[in-house]
mmCIF file of C-alpha atoms in Angstrom:
data_model
loop_
_atom_site.group_PDB
_atom_site.id
_atom_site.type_symbol
_atom_site.label_atom_id
_atom_site.label_comp_id
_atom_site.label_asym_id
_atom_site.label_seq_id
_atom_site.Cartn_x
_atom_site.Cartn_y
_atom_site.Cartn_z
ATOM 1 C CA MET A 251 0.988 40.923 -14.168
ATOM 2 C CA THR A 252 0.067 37.254 -14.185
ATOM 3 C CA GLU A 253 3.242 35.203 -14.244
ATOM 4 C CA PRO A 254 3.427 32.682 -17.113
ATOM 5 C CA SER A 255 2.715 29.151 -15.968
ATOM 6 C CA ALA A 256 4.358 25.890 -16.926
ATOM 7 C CA ALA A 257 1.403 25.109 -19.141
ATOM 8 C CA ASP A 258 1.926 28.314 -21.080
ATOM 9 C CA GLY A 259 5.595 27.968 -21.807
ATOM 10 C CA GLY A 260 7.297 25.267 -19.761
ATOM 11 C CA SER A 261 8.761 26.806 -16.640
ATOM 12 C CA THR A 262 7.876 30.325 -15.571
ATOM 13 C CA ALA A 263 9.232 33.190 -17.589
ATOM 14 C CA GLY A 264 10.792 34.752 -14.586
ATOM 15 C CA GLY A 265 10.383 35.555 -10.973
ATOM 16 C CA GLY A 266 8.047 38.425 -11.725
ATOM 17 C CA THR A 267 7.804 41.617 -9.736
ATOM 18 C CA THR A 268 5.857 41.564 -6.542
ATOM 19 C CA ALA A 269 3.359 44.219 -5.653
ATOM 20 C CA SER A 270 5.420 45.394 -2.732
ATOM 21 C CA GLU A 271 8.523 45.651 -4.878
ATOM 22 C CA GLY A 272 6.820 47.641 -7.589
ATOM 23 C CA GLY A 273 5.024 50.026 -5.305
ATOM 24 C CA GLY A 274 1.880 48.216 -4.151
ATOM 25 C CA THR A 275 -1.391 49.534 -5.447
ATOM 26 C CA SER A 276 -0.215 53.051 -6.130
ATOM 27 C CA LYS A 277 -2.402 54.795 -8.707
ATOM 28 C CA ALA A 278 -0.505 58.074 -8.962
ATOM 29 C CA ARG A 279 -1.020 59.693 -12.327
ATOM 30 C CA ALA A 280 2.255 61.576 -12.487
ATOM 31 C CA LEU A 281 5.592 59.861 -12.831
ATOM 32 C CA PRO A 282 7.751 60.247 -9.691
ATOM 33 C CA ALA A 283 9.825 63.430 -9.574
ATOM 34 C CA PRO A 284 13.170 61.618 -8.992
ATOM 35 C CA PHE A 285 12.497 59.512 -12.085
ATOM 36 C CA LEU A 286 11.728 62.604 -14.170
ATOM 37 C CA GLY A 287 14.935 64.176 -12.901
ATOM 38 C CA LEU A 288 16.835 61.105 -14.056
ATOM 39 C CA VAL A 289 15.073 61.293 -17.426
ATOM 40 C CA PHE A 290 16.150 64.909 -17.861
ATOM 41 C CA ALA A 291 19.724 64.036 -16.974
ATOM 42 C CA MET A 292 19.749 61.136 -19.438
ATOM 43 C CA GLY A 293 18.507 63.408 -22.204
ATOM 44 C CA LEU A 294 21.252 65.908 -21.426
ATOM 45 C CA SER A 295 23.846 63.142 -21.298
ATOM 46 C CA SER A 296 22.664 61.763 -24.654
ATOM 47 C CA PHE A 297 22.968 65.234 -26.144
ATOM 48 C CA GLY A 298 26.562 65.440 -24.931
ATOM 49 C CA ASP A 299 27.343 61.987 -26.311
ATOM 50 C CA ALA A 300 25.956 62.832 -29.749
ATOM 51 C CA VAL A 301 27.965 66.054 -29.907
ATOM 52 C CA TRP A 302 31.065 64.178 -28.721
ATOM 53 C CA LEU A 303 30.681 61.522 -31.436
ATOM 54 C CA ILE A 304 30.548 64.149 -34.173
ATOM 55 C CA ALA A 305 33.534 66.075 -32.815
ATOM 56 C CA LEU A 306 35.456 62.847 -32.268
ATOM 57 C CA SER A 307 34.808 61.648 -35.818
ATOM 58 C CA VAL A 308 35.941 64.965 -37.295
ATOM 59 C CA THR A 309 39.084 64.977 -35.133
ATOM 60 C CA LEU A 310 39.926 61.351 -35.926
ATOM 61 C CA VAL A 311 39.618 61.933 -39.662
ATOM 62 C CA GLY A 312 41.868 64.966 -39.418
ATOM 63 C CA THR A 313 44.399 63.164 -37.216
ATOM 64 C CA ALA A 314 44.542 59.660 -38.705
ATOM 65 C CA GLY A 315 42.697 59.804 -42.022
ATOM 66 C CA PRO A 316 39.293 58.365 -42.980
ATOM 67 C CA ALA A 317 40.284 54.687 -43.187
ATOM 68 C CA LEU A 318 42.059 54.511 -39.836
ATOM 69 C CA ALA A 319 39.388 56.674 -38.212
ATOM 70 C CA GLY A 320 36.690 54.238 -39.324
ATOM 71 C CA LEU A 321 38.707 51.301 -38.026
ATOM 72 C CA VAL A 322 39.248 52.942 -34.626
ATOM 73 C CA LEU A 323 35.546 53.764 -34.260
ATOM 74 C CA ALA A 324 34.525 50.236 -35.267
ATOM 75 C CA LEU A 325 36.970 48.553 -32.892
ATOM 76 C CA GLY A 326 35.990 50.998 -30.166
ATOM 77 C CA SER A 327 32.524 49.464 -29.970
ATOM 78 C CA LEU A 328 33.875 45.994 -29.180
ATOM 79 C CA PRO A 329 34.675 46.690 -25.495
ATOM 80 C CA LYS A 330 31.024 47.568 -24.909
ATOM 81 C CA VAL A 331 29.803 44.260 -26.353
ATOM 82 C CA ILE A 332 32.480 42.250 -24.534
ATOM 83 C CA THR A 333 31.807 43.749 -21.099
ATOM 84 C CA LEU A 334 27.999 44.072 -21.198
ATOM 85 C CA LEU A 335 27.339 40.831 -19.323
ATOM 86 C CA VAL A 336 29.881 41.758 -16.667
ATOM 87 C CA GLY A 337 28.162 45.120 -16.278
ATOM 88 C CA GLY A 338 24.855 43.414 -15.561
ATOM 89 C CA ALA A 339 26.439 41.129 -12.971
ATOM 90 C CA VAL A 340 28.069 44.074 -11.193
ATOM 91 C CA ALA A 341 24.749 45.942 -11.114
ATOM 92 C CA ASP A 342 23.066 42.972 -9.431
ATOM 93 C CA ARG A 343 25.824 42.563 -6.873
ATOM 94 C CA THR A 344 26.505 46.186 -5.906
ATOM 95 C CA GLY A 345 23.214 47.890 -6.802
ATOM 96 C CA ALA A 346 22.112 49.520 -10.061
ATOM 97 C CA ARG A 347 21.973 53.016 -8.563
ATOM 98 C CA ARG A 348 25.582 52.865 -7.391
ATOM 99 C CA VAL A 349 26.710 51.629 -10.804
ATOM 100 C CA LEU A 350 24.944 54.553 -12.501
ATOM 101 C CA ILE A 351 26.639 57.064 -10.229
ATOM 102 C CA GLY A 352 30.037 55.394 -10.604
ATOM 103 C CA THR A 353 29.937 55.137 -14.386
ATOM 104 C CA ASP A 354 28.749 58.733 -14.752
ATOM 105 C CA LEU A 355 31.626 59.952 -12.575
ATOM 106 C CA ILE A 356 34.119 57.845 -14.540
ATOM 107 C CA ARG A 357 32.840 59.201 -17.846
ATOM 108 C CA ALA A 358 32.842 62.761 -16.502
ATOM 109 C CA GLY A 359 36.450 62.328 -15.369
ATOM 110 C CA ALA A 360 37.459 60.842 -18.708
ATOM 111 C CA MET A 361 35.842 63.681 -20.657
ATOM 112 C CA LEU A 362 37.196 66.497 -18.494
ATOM 113 C CA GLY A 363 40.627 64.874 -18.324
ATOM 114 C CA GLY A 364 40.593 64.314 -22.065
ATOM 115 C CA ALA A 365 39.648 67.946 -22.666
ATOM 116 C CA ALA A 366 42.597 69.058 -20.543
ATOM 117 C CA ALA A 367 44.974 66.663 -22.307
ATOM 118 C CA VAL A 368 43.902 67.807 -25.780
ATOM 119 C CA LEU A 369 44.218 71.439 -24.717
ATOM 120 C CA LEU A 370 47.758 70.922 -23.423
ATOM 121 C CA ALA A 371 49.189 68.389 -25.865
ATOM 122 C CA GLY A 372 46.787 68.334 -28.798
ATOM 123 C CA PRO A 373 44.747 65.386 -30.109
ATOM 124 C CA SER A 374 46.696 62.179 -30.615
ATOM 125 C CA LEU A 375 45.478 58.813 -31.820
ATOM 126 C CA PRO A 376 46.453 56.922 -28.601
ATOM 127 C CA LEU A 377 44.647 59.502 -26.453
ATOM 128 C CA LEU A 378 41.493 59.418 -28.559
ATOM 129 C CA ALA A 379 41.522 55.603 -28.718
ATOM 130 C CA GLY A 380 41.899 55.442 -24.945
ATOM 131 C CA LEU A 381 38.931 57.770 -24.429
ATOM 132 C CA ILE A 382 36.828 55.651 -26.810
ATOM 133 C CA VAL A 383 37.606 52.471 -24.849
ATOM 134 C CA VAL A 384 36.903 54.060 -21.454
ATOM 135 C CA MET A 385 33.587 55.477 -22.642
ATOM 136 C CA ALA A 386 32.568 52.175 -24.257
ATOM 137 C CA VAL A 387 33.301 50.099 -21.142
ATOM 138 C CA ALA A 388 31.560 52.590 -18.879
ATOM 139 C CA SER A 389 28.538 52.505 -21.186
ATOM 140 C CA ALA A 390 28.466 48.705 -20.963
ATOM 141 C CA PHE A 391 28.066 49.004 -17.199
ATOM 142 C CA PHE A 392 25.605 51.891 -17.439
ATOM 143 C CA ILE A 393 23.089 50.313 -19.857
ATOM 144 C CA PRO A 394 22.015 47.242 -17.808
ATOM 145 C CA ALA A 395 22.113 49.247 -14.568
ATOM 146 C CA SER A 396 19.769 51.850 -16.051
ATOM 147 C CA ASP A 397 17.366 49.191 -17.362
ATOM 148 C CA ALA A 398 17.430 47.389 -14.012
ATOM 149 C CA LEU A 399 16.857 50.533 -11.953
ATOM 150 C CA ARG A 400 13.774 51.895 -13.725
ATOM 151 C CA PRO A 401 11.315 49.247 -12.442
ATOM 152 C CA ASN A 402 12.421 50.130 -8.900
ATOM 153 C CA LEU A 403 11.619 53.809 -9.442
ATOM 154 C CA LEU A 404 8.135 53.375 -10.904
ATOM 155 C CA PRO A 405 4.830 51.852 -9.785
ATOM 156 C CA PRO A 406 4.016 48.796 -11.936
ATOM 157 C CA GLU A 407 1.217 50.519 -13.838
ATOM 158 C CA HIS A 408 3.627 53.234 -14.973
ATOM 159 C CA LEU A 409 6.487 51.024 -16.165
ATOM 160 C CA VAL A 410 5.722 51.232 -19.894
ATOM 161 C CA ARG A 411 5.013 54.975 -19.673
ATOM 162 C CA GLY A 412 8.250 55.463 -17.790
ATOM 163 C CA ASN A 413 10.236 53.468 -20.334
ATOM 164 C CA ALA A 414 8.655 55.476 -23.143
ATOM 165 C CA VAL A 415 9.490 58.815 -21.511
ATOM 166 C CA TYR A 416 13.027 57.650 -20.744
ATOM 167 C CA LEU A 417 13.688 56.469 -24.294
ATOM 168 C CA ALA A 418 12.096 59.599 -25.746
ATOM 169 C CA ALA A 419 14.497 61.734 -23.698
ATOM 170 C CA VAL A 420 17.474 59.648 -24.825
ATOM 171 C CA ARG A 421 16.460 59.763 -28.495
ATOM 172 C CA GLY A 422 15.614 63.450 -28.243
ATOM 173 C CA GLY A 423 19.022 64.199 -26.775
ATOM 174 C CA GLN A 424 20.683 62.217 -29.555
ATOM 175 C CA ALA A 425 18.690 64.052 -32.225
ATOM 176 C CA ALA A 426 19.460 67.468 -30.756
ATOM 177 C CA GLY A 427 23.129 66.588 -30.370
ATOM 178 C CA GLY A 428 23.309 65.402 -33.945
ATOM 179 C CA ALA A 429 21.713 68.595 -35.209
ATOM 180 C CA LEU A 430 23.873 70.935 -33.110
ATOM 181 C CA GLY A 431 27.029 68.854 -32.914
ATOM 182 C CA SER A 432 28.803 70.284 -35.933
ATOM 183 C CA TRP A 433 27.944 73.837 -34.911
ATOM 184 C CA LEU A 434 29.152 73.382 -31.321
ATOM 185 C CA ALA A 435 32.294 71.564 -32.478
ATOM 186 C CA GLY A 436 32.986 74.431 -34.851
ATOM 187 C CA LEU A 437 32.783 76.945 -32.012
ATOM 188 C CA GLY A 438 35.321 75.331 -29.715
ATOM 189 C CA GLY A 439 36.540 72.081 -31.193
ATOM 190 C CA LEU A 440 37.031 68.831 -29.312
ATOM 191 C CA VAL A 441 38.083 70.546 -26.071
ATOM 192 C CA VAL A 442 34.811 72.432 -25.627
ATOM 193 C CA VAL A 443 32.724 69.439 -26.697
ATOM 194 C CA ALA A 444 34.492 67.091 -24.256
ATOM 195 C CA ALA A 445 34.072 69.629 -21.441
ATOM 196 C CA VAL A 446 30.339 69.978 -22.193
ATOM 197 C CA ASN A 447 29.951 66.200 -22.257
ATOM 198 C CA GLY A 448 31.825 65.896 -18.964
ATOM 199 C CA VAL A 449 29.520 68.398 -17.282
ATOM 200 C CA SER A 450 26.472 66.515 -18.609
ATOM 201 C CA PHE A 451 27.738 63.338 -16.948
ATOM 202 C CA LEU A 452 28.202 65.187 -13.653
ATOM 203 C CA VAL A 453 24.577 66.348 -13.843
ATOM 204 C CA SER A 454 23.526 62.772 -14.623
ATOM 205 C CA ALA A 455 25.463 61.479 -11.596
ATOM 206 C CA VAL A 456 23.704 63.967 -9.318
ATOM 207 C CA ALA A 457 20.309 62.943 -10.730
ATOM 208 C CA ALA A 458 21.106 59.254 -10.230
ATOM 209 C CA GLY A 459 22.169 59.949 -6.656
ATOM 210 C CA ASN A 460 18.869 61.743 -6.045
ATOM 211 C CA THR A 461 16.719 58.760 -7.022
ATOM 212 C CA LYS A 462 14.772 56.946 -4.327
ATOM 213 C CA THR A 463 13.678 53.453 -5.245
ATOM 214 C CA LEU A 464 10.342 51.925 -4.331
ATOM 215 C CA ALA A 465 12.053 48.626 -3.575
ATOM 216 C CA LYS A 466 14.011 47.549 -0.546
ATOM 217 C CA ALA A 467 17.543 48.803 -0.014
ATOM 218 C CA GLU A 468 19.987 47.867 -2.751
ATOM 219 C CA PRO A 469 22.675 45.267 -2.114
ATOM 220 C CA ARG A 470 26.070 46.453 -0.971
ATOM 221 C CA GLU A 471 28.174 43.389 -1.765
ATOM 222 C CA ARG A 472 31.735 43.889 -2.901
ATOM 223 C CA VAL A 473 32.639 42.777 -6.399
ATOM 224 C CA LYS A 474 35.033 39.837 -6.583
ATOM 225 C CA VAL A 475 36.614 39.251 -9.977
ATOM 226 C CA ARG A 476 36.565 35.478 -9.546
ATOM 227 C CA GLN A 477 32.855 35.623 -8.730
ATOM 228 C CA LEU A 478 31.880 37.565 -11.842
ATOM 229 C CA ALA A 479 32.158 34.620 -14.236
ATOM 230 C CA LYS A 480 29.896 32.591 -11.963
ATOM 231 C CA ASP A 481 27.405 35.463 -11.757
ATOM 232 C CA VAL A 482 27.344 35.873 -15.552
ATOM 233 C CA GLY A 483 26.794 32.138 -16.015
ATOM 234 C CA GLU A 484 24.017 32.198 -13.456
ATOM 235 C CA GLY A 485 22.304 34.990 -15.379
ATOM 236 C CA CYS A 486 22.557 33.075 -18.662
ATOM 237 C CA ARG A 487 21.083 29.958 -17.037
ATOM 238 C CA TYR A 488 18.317 32.037 -15.480
ATOM 239 C CA VAL A 489 17.201 33.224 -18.931
ATOM 240 C CA ALA A 490 17.732 29.847 -20.590
ATOM 241 C CA LYS A 491 15.458 28.048 -18.107
ATOM 242 C CA ARG A 492 12.528 30.415 -18.633
ATOM 243 C CA PRO A 493 10.953 29.836 -22.079
ATOM 244 C CA ALA A 494 8.947 33.049 -22.330
ATOM 245 C CA LEU A 495 11.836 35.218 -21.165
ATOM 246 C CA ARG A 496 14.214 33.379 -23.478
ATOM 247 C CA ALA A 497 11.809 33.836 -26.383
ATOM 248 C CA ALA A 498 11.521 37.566 -25.614
ATOM 249 C CA MET A 499 15.304 37.866 -25.894
ATOM 250 C CA ILE A 500 15.463 36.060 -29.243
ATOM 251 C CA VAL A 501 12.470 37.942 -30.628
ATOM 252 C CA THR A 502 14.118 41.240 -29.653
ATOM 253 C CA GLY A 503 17.316 40.238 -31.443
ATOM 254 C CA LEU A 504 15.420 39.200 -34.583
ATOM 255 C CA LEU A 505 13.368 42.414 -34.456
ATOM 256 C CA GLU A 506 16.578 44.446 -34.478
ATOM 257 C CA LEU A 507 18.243 42.223 -37.083
ATOM 258 C CA SER A 508 15.338 42.519 -39.503
ATOM 259 C CA GLY A 509 15.223 46.294 -39.288
ATOM 260 C CA ALA A 510 18.824 47.434 -38.685
ATOM 261 C CA GLY A 511 20.118 47.088 -42.231
ATOM 262 C CA PRO A 512 17.037 48.434 -44.060
ATOM 263 C CA ILE A 513 16.826 51.384 -41.670
ATOM 264 C CA ASN A 514 20.525 52.283 -41.549
ATOM 265 C CA LEU A 515 21.724 51.564 -45.096
ATOM 266 C CA GLY A 516 18.271 51.409 -46.626
ATOM 267 C CA LEU A 517 17.972 55.173 -46.340
ATOM 268 C CA VAL A 518 20.489 55.547 -49.165
ATOM 269 C CA LEU A 519 19.725 52.323 -51.032
ATOM 270 C CA LEU A 520 16.029 53.111 -51.256
ATOM 271 C CA GLY A 521 15.916 56.893 -51.229
ATOM 272 C CA GLY A 522 19.169 57.979 -52.805
ATOM 273 C CA ASN A 523 20.734 61.288 -51.860
ATOM 274 C CA ARG A 524 17.481 63.223 -52.166
ATOM 275 C CA GLY A 525 15.037 60.709 -50.725
ATOM 276 C CA ALA A 526 17.134 59.614 -47.735
ATOM 277 C CA GLY A 527 16.153 62.708 -45.771
ATOM 278 C CA TRP A 528 12.445 62.062 -46.346
ATOM 279 C CA LEU A 529 12.797 58.452 -45.223
ATOM 280 C CA LEU A 530 14.692 59.459 -42.084
ATOM 281 C CA THR A 531 12.093 62.103 -41.240
ATOM 282 C CA ALA A 532 9.274 59.594 -41.698
ATOM 283 C CA MET A 533 11.061 57.096 -39.465
ATOM 284 C CA THR A 534 11.640 59.719 -36.768
ATOM 285 C CA LEU A 535 8.015 60.855 -36.842
ATOM 286 C CA GLY A 536 6.810 57.264 -36.552
ATOM 287 C CA ALA A 537 9.105 56.560 -33.593
ATOM 288 C CA SER A 538 8.001 59.793 -31.918
ATOM 289 C CA LEU A 539 4.364 58.805 -32.327
ATOM 290 C CA ALA A 540 5.141 55.425 -30.749
ATOM 291 C CA PHE A 541 6.471 57.117 -27.628
ATOM 292 C CA VAL A 542 3.480 59.480 -27.459
ATOM 293 C CA VAL A 543 1.034 56.590 -27.802
ATOM 294 C CA SER A 544 2.865 54.583 -25.137
ATOM 295 C CA VAL A 545 2.754 57.477 -22.673
ATOM 296 C CA LYS A 546 -0.911 58.301 -23.323
ATOM 297 C CA TRP A 547 -2.233 54.767 -23.780
ATOM 298 C CA PRO A 548 0.353 52.338 -22.368
ATOM 299 C CA PRO A 549 -0.218 48.707 -23.393
ATOM 300 C CA ARG A 550 -1.295 46.660 -20.386
ATOM 301 C CA GLU A 551 -3.694 43.735 -20.673
ATOM 302 C CA LYS A 552 -2.936 43.253 -24.392
ATOM 303 C CA ALA A 553 0.816 43.903 -24.417
ATOM 304 C CA GLY A 554 1.612 40.529 -25.985
ATOM 305 C CA ARG A 555 -1.002 41.024 -28.694
ATOM 306 C CA LEU A 556 0.470 44.438 -29.477
ATOM 307 C CA ALA A 557 3.913 42.863 -29.919
ATOM 308 C CA THR A 558 2.357 40.231 -32.212
ATOM 309 C CA PHE A 559 0.703 42.906 -34.343
ATOM 310 C CA GLY A 560 3.897 44.958 -34.369
ATOM 311 C CA LEU A 561 6.019 42.111 -35.723
ATOM 312 C CA ALA A 562 3.435 41.279 -38.396
ATOM 313 C CA ALA A 563 3.301 44.938 -39.420
ATOM 314 C CA GLN A 564 7.101 45.174 -39.510
ATOM 315 C CA ALA A 565 7.275 42.188 -41.864
ATOM 316 C CA CYS A 566 4.724 43.839 -44.162
ATOM 317 C CA CYS A 567 6.576 47.170 -44.128
ATOM 318 C CA LEU A 568 9.882 45.517 -45.003
ATOM 319 C CA ALA A 569 8.233 43.658 -47.866
ATOM 320 C CA LEU A 570 6.759 46.933 -49.176
ATOM 321 C CA LEU A 571 10.260 48.401 -49.375
ATOM 322 C CA ALA A 572 10.940 45.918 -52.170
ATOM 323 C CA THR A 573 8.767 48.042 -54.488
ATOM 324 C CA GLY A 574 11.485 50.716 -54.658
ATOM 325 C CA ASN A 575 8.825 53.430 -54.792
ATOM 326 C CA LEU A 576 9.774 56.501 -52.722
ATOM 327 C CA ALA A 577 6.210 57.345 -51.643
ATOM 328 C CA VAL A 578 5.636 53.746 -50.527
ATOM 329 C CA GLY A 579 9.008 53.802 -48.797
ATOM 330 C CA ILE A 580 8.126 56.957 -46.848
ATOM 331 C CA ALA A 581 4.877 55.392 -45.638
ATOM 332 C CA ALA A 582 6.679 52.131 -44.789
ATOM 333 C CA PHE A 583 9.423 53.939 -42.847
ATOM 334 C CA PHE A 584 6.837 55.890 -40.858
ATOM 335 C CA ALA A 585 5.028 52.661 -39.999
ATOM 336 C CA LEU A 586 8.346 50.957 -39.157
ATOM 337 C CA GLY A 587 9.204 53.701 -36.697
ATOM 338 C CA LEU A 588 5.794 53.348 -35.075
ATOM 339 C CA VAL A 589 5.460 49.570 -34.794
ATOM 340 C CA ALA A 590 9.126 48.854 -34.043
ATOM 341 C CA GLY A 591 9.062 51.418 -31.251
ATOM 342 C CA LEU A 592 5.916 49.972 -29.697
ATOM 343 C CA THR A 593 7.119 46.384 -29.992
ATOM 344 C CA ALA A 594 10.526 47.137 -28.490
ATOM 345 C CA LEU A 595 8.912 48.956 -25.552
ATOM 346 C CA VAL A 596 6.691 45.970 -24.815
ATOM 347 C CA LEU A 597 9.566 43.487 -24.989
ATOM 348 C CA VAL A 598 11.843 45.573 -22.770
ATOM 349 C CA SER A 599 9.072 46.101 -20.221
ATOM 350 C CA LEU A 600 8.229 42.387 -20.171
ATOM 351 C CA ALA A 601 11.870 41.469 -19.599
ATOM 352 C CA GLN A 602 12.001 43.914 -16.690
ATOM 353 C CA ARG A 603 8.798 42.579 -15.144
ATOM 354 C CA TRP A 604 9.642 38.910 -15.666
ATOM 355 C CA SER A 605 12.998 39.088 -13.896
ATOM 356 C CA THR A 606 13.494 39.219 -10.157
ATOM 357 C CA LYS A 607 15.165 42.236 -8.629
ATOM 358 C CA GLU A 608 18.227 40.133 -7.799
ATOM 359 C CA MET A 609 18.689 39.022 -11.438
ATOM 360 C CA ARG A 610 17.407 42.024 -13.354
ATOM 361 C CA GLY A 611 20.784 43.564 -14.162
ATOM 362 C CA ARG A 612 22.032 40.351 -15.762
ATOM 363 C CA VAL A 613 18.776 39.807 -17.642
ATOM 364 C CA MET A 614 18.850 43.322 -19.071
ATOM 365 C CA SER A 615 22.519 42.966 -20.021
ATOM 366 C CA ILE A 616 21.645 39.868 -22.069
ATOM 367 C CA LEU A 617 18.793 41.752 -23.738
ATOM 368 C CA ALA A 618 21.147 44.649 -24.513
ATOM 369 C CA LEU A 619 23.672 42.209 -25.974
ATOM 370 C CA PHE A 620 21.052 40.794 -28.352
ATOM 371 C CA THR A 621 20.117 44.330 -29.406
ATOM 372 C CA LEU A 622 23.611 45.745 -29.822
ATOM 373 C CA ALA A 623 24.991 42.693 -31.632
ATOM 374 C CA ALA A 624 22.126 42.690 -34.136
ATOM 375 C CA THR A 625 22.948 46.150 -35.493
ATOM 376 C CA PRO A 626 26.476 45.567 -36.882
ATOM 377 C CA VAL A 627 25.487 42.095 -38.094
ATOM 378 C CA GLY A 628 22.464 43.553 -39.879
ATOM 379 C CA ASN A 629 24.520 46.320 -41.464
ATOM 380 C CA LEU A 630 27.047 43.774 -42.717
ATOM 381 C CA LEU A 631 24.428 41.367 -44.060
ATOM 382 C CA ILE A 632 22.438 43.901 -46.036
ATOM 383 C CA GLY A 633 25.520 45.078 -47.889
ATOM 384 C CA VAL A 634 26.462 41.541 -48.871
ATOM 385 C CA MET A 635 22.893 40.590 -49.778
ATOM 386 C CA VAL A 636 22.260 43.645 -51.934
ATOM 387 C CA GLU A 637 25.396 42.873 -53.936
ATOM 388 C CA ALA A 638 24.356 39.236 -54.396
ATOM 389 C CA LEU A 639 20.541 39.429 -54.640
ATOM 390 C CA GLY A 640 19.579 43.003 -55.379
ATOM 391 C CA VAL A 641 17.439 45.331 -53.273
ATOM 392 C CA PRO A 642 13.968 43.719 -53.720
ATOM 393 C CA LEU A 643 15.017 40.186 -52.687
ATOM 394 C CA THR A 644 17.069 41.615 -49.836
ATOM 395 C CA MET A 645 14.021 43.402 -48.445
ATOM 396 C CA PHE A 646 11.963 40.225 -48.729
ATOM 397 C CA ALA A 647 14.711 38.357 -46.847
ATOM 398 C CA HIS A 648 14.561 40.886 -44.016
ATOM 399 C CA ALA A 649 10.777 40.574 -43.961
ATOM 400 C CA ALA A 650 11.273 36.810 -43.598
ATOM 401 C CA VAL A 651 13.439 37.406 -40.513
ATOM 402 C CA ALA A 652 10.603 39.428 -38.972
ATOM 403 C CA LEU A 653 8.235 36.564 -39.790
ATOM 404 C CA VAL A 654 10.535 34.122 -37.975
ATOM 405 C CA ALA A 655 10.366 36.386 -34.925
ATOM 406 C CA LEU A 656 6.575 36.490 -35.259
ATOM 407 C CA ALA A 657 6.380 32.699 -35.491
ATOM 408 C CA LEU A 658 8.488 32.314 -32.326
ATOM 409 C CA LEU A 659 6.295 34.783 -30.471
ATOM 410 C CA VAL A 660 3.093 33.013 -31.542
ATOM 411 C CA ALA A 661 4.615 29.642 -30.597
ATOM 412 C CA THR A 662 5.247 30.946 -27.060
ATOM 413 C CA PRO A 663 1.758 31.492 -25.596
ATOM 414 C CA ALA A 664 3.111 33.083 -22.408
ATOM 415 C CA LEU A 665 4.686 35.801 -24.552
ATOM 416 C CA GLY A 666 1.847 36.213 -27.042
ATOM 417 C CA ARG A 667 -0.733 36.533 -24.229
ATOM 418 C CA ALA A 668 1.506 38.546 -21.904
ATOM 419 C CA ALA A 669 0.078 41.487 -19.957
ATOM 420 C CA LEU A 670 1.750 44.444 -18.299
ATOM 421 C CA THR A 671 -0.811 44.917 -15.557
ATOM 422 C CA GLU A 672 -0.159 45.334 -11.861
ATOM 423 C CA GLU A 673 0.613 42.181 -9.896
ATOM 424 C CA LYS A 674 -2.164 40.956 -7.624
ATOM 425 C CA LYS A 675 -1.477 39.323 -4.298
ATOM 426 C CA SER A 676 -2.561 35.715 -4.158
#
């Protein structure tokens, strides 16, 4: 990929990925077997997580009541947000592959230990809260490490395809876990579900250990607590000094912010009890099509243009939701799933390619922070706005947020003209 120049967006968007780092001029059609093994393990792990969430929610409600259960689940997500940036810094210092293995083993131990504790002493609120915190912190380390590792497992021309396959496996595991979670929890309760989840993490750890990167050997530096703050600050400055990379982060956050509320709460607000299922199905089908398209025809030379079109289409879809018509809403949700999926894949892939191997964990942790923070903020805002403005004006307001993201992308030529082609040696 051609690195953005100072004329395009000030300083360069990032250090880029060299041909030797990404795998040279490899033209292999199939994705590497170790990567596919990791994809399978991630899908299995996501299935276990989805089942665990359902069983945990049921157990919490039965143990502490609905109100306290909701509070515990909400507060349990805070450790992930708080420690994300630290997780990225650790991945850069010790190696993303080692972080994946370590976090999988920690989560497997927590799940298997939790299953044993519940079996012996029964479910208690302190035990469940402790498991939630451990899993959230481990996830905060896992997410940036996973995003940082994938470019080192794939030739440059397969990065978008690889990201699409990876995300499809994760979403597929979540969907399957959601569908089967109640049934599996009914068979054996929290103990069986935690044990299944623990085994899935062990499989994931083995798959991560079996990966062979195309880059040079990973760093083996020891983590020093006093150094972490400096490393996190260095990562923030790295993004701040690169206009196109910085714009990609903000655009990603605005993309999530504009769609989170309408997608999550909009299912009920727009479809009611009967129509919500149709809207969710349409959204899922659209997102699935996005992954299929990305695998079959990955965006390369015109990746930036695809992101531009995707944001414009998302703004239009959100505006159409203001009609309140169910048929229009179904079509809009299908299109939202398609264009949001394609746009997010492009932005994630650009962030991976525009960051150097030494900084990639921290860059991806910042991107994850923008994404994760946008969801609860969006869910909160839509509830307040619907009460104050009504559904139509609220949808137009969310469309306006997507238009702001579009304007920022267009105003950053290095992002709007970005390509995801293989680097050429100068």
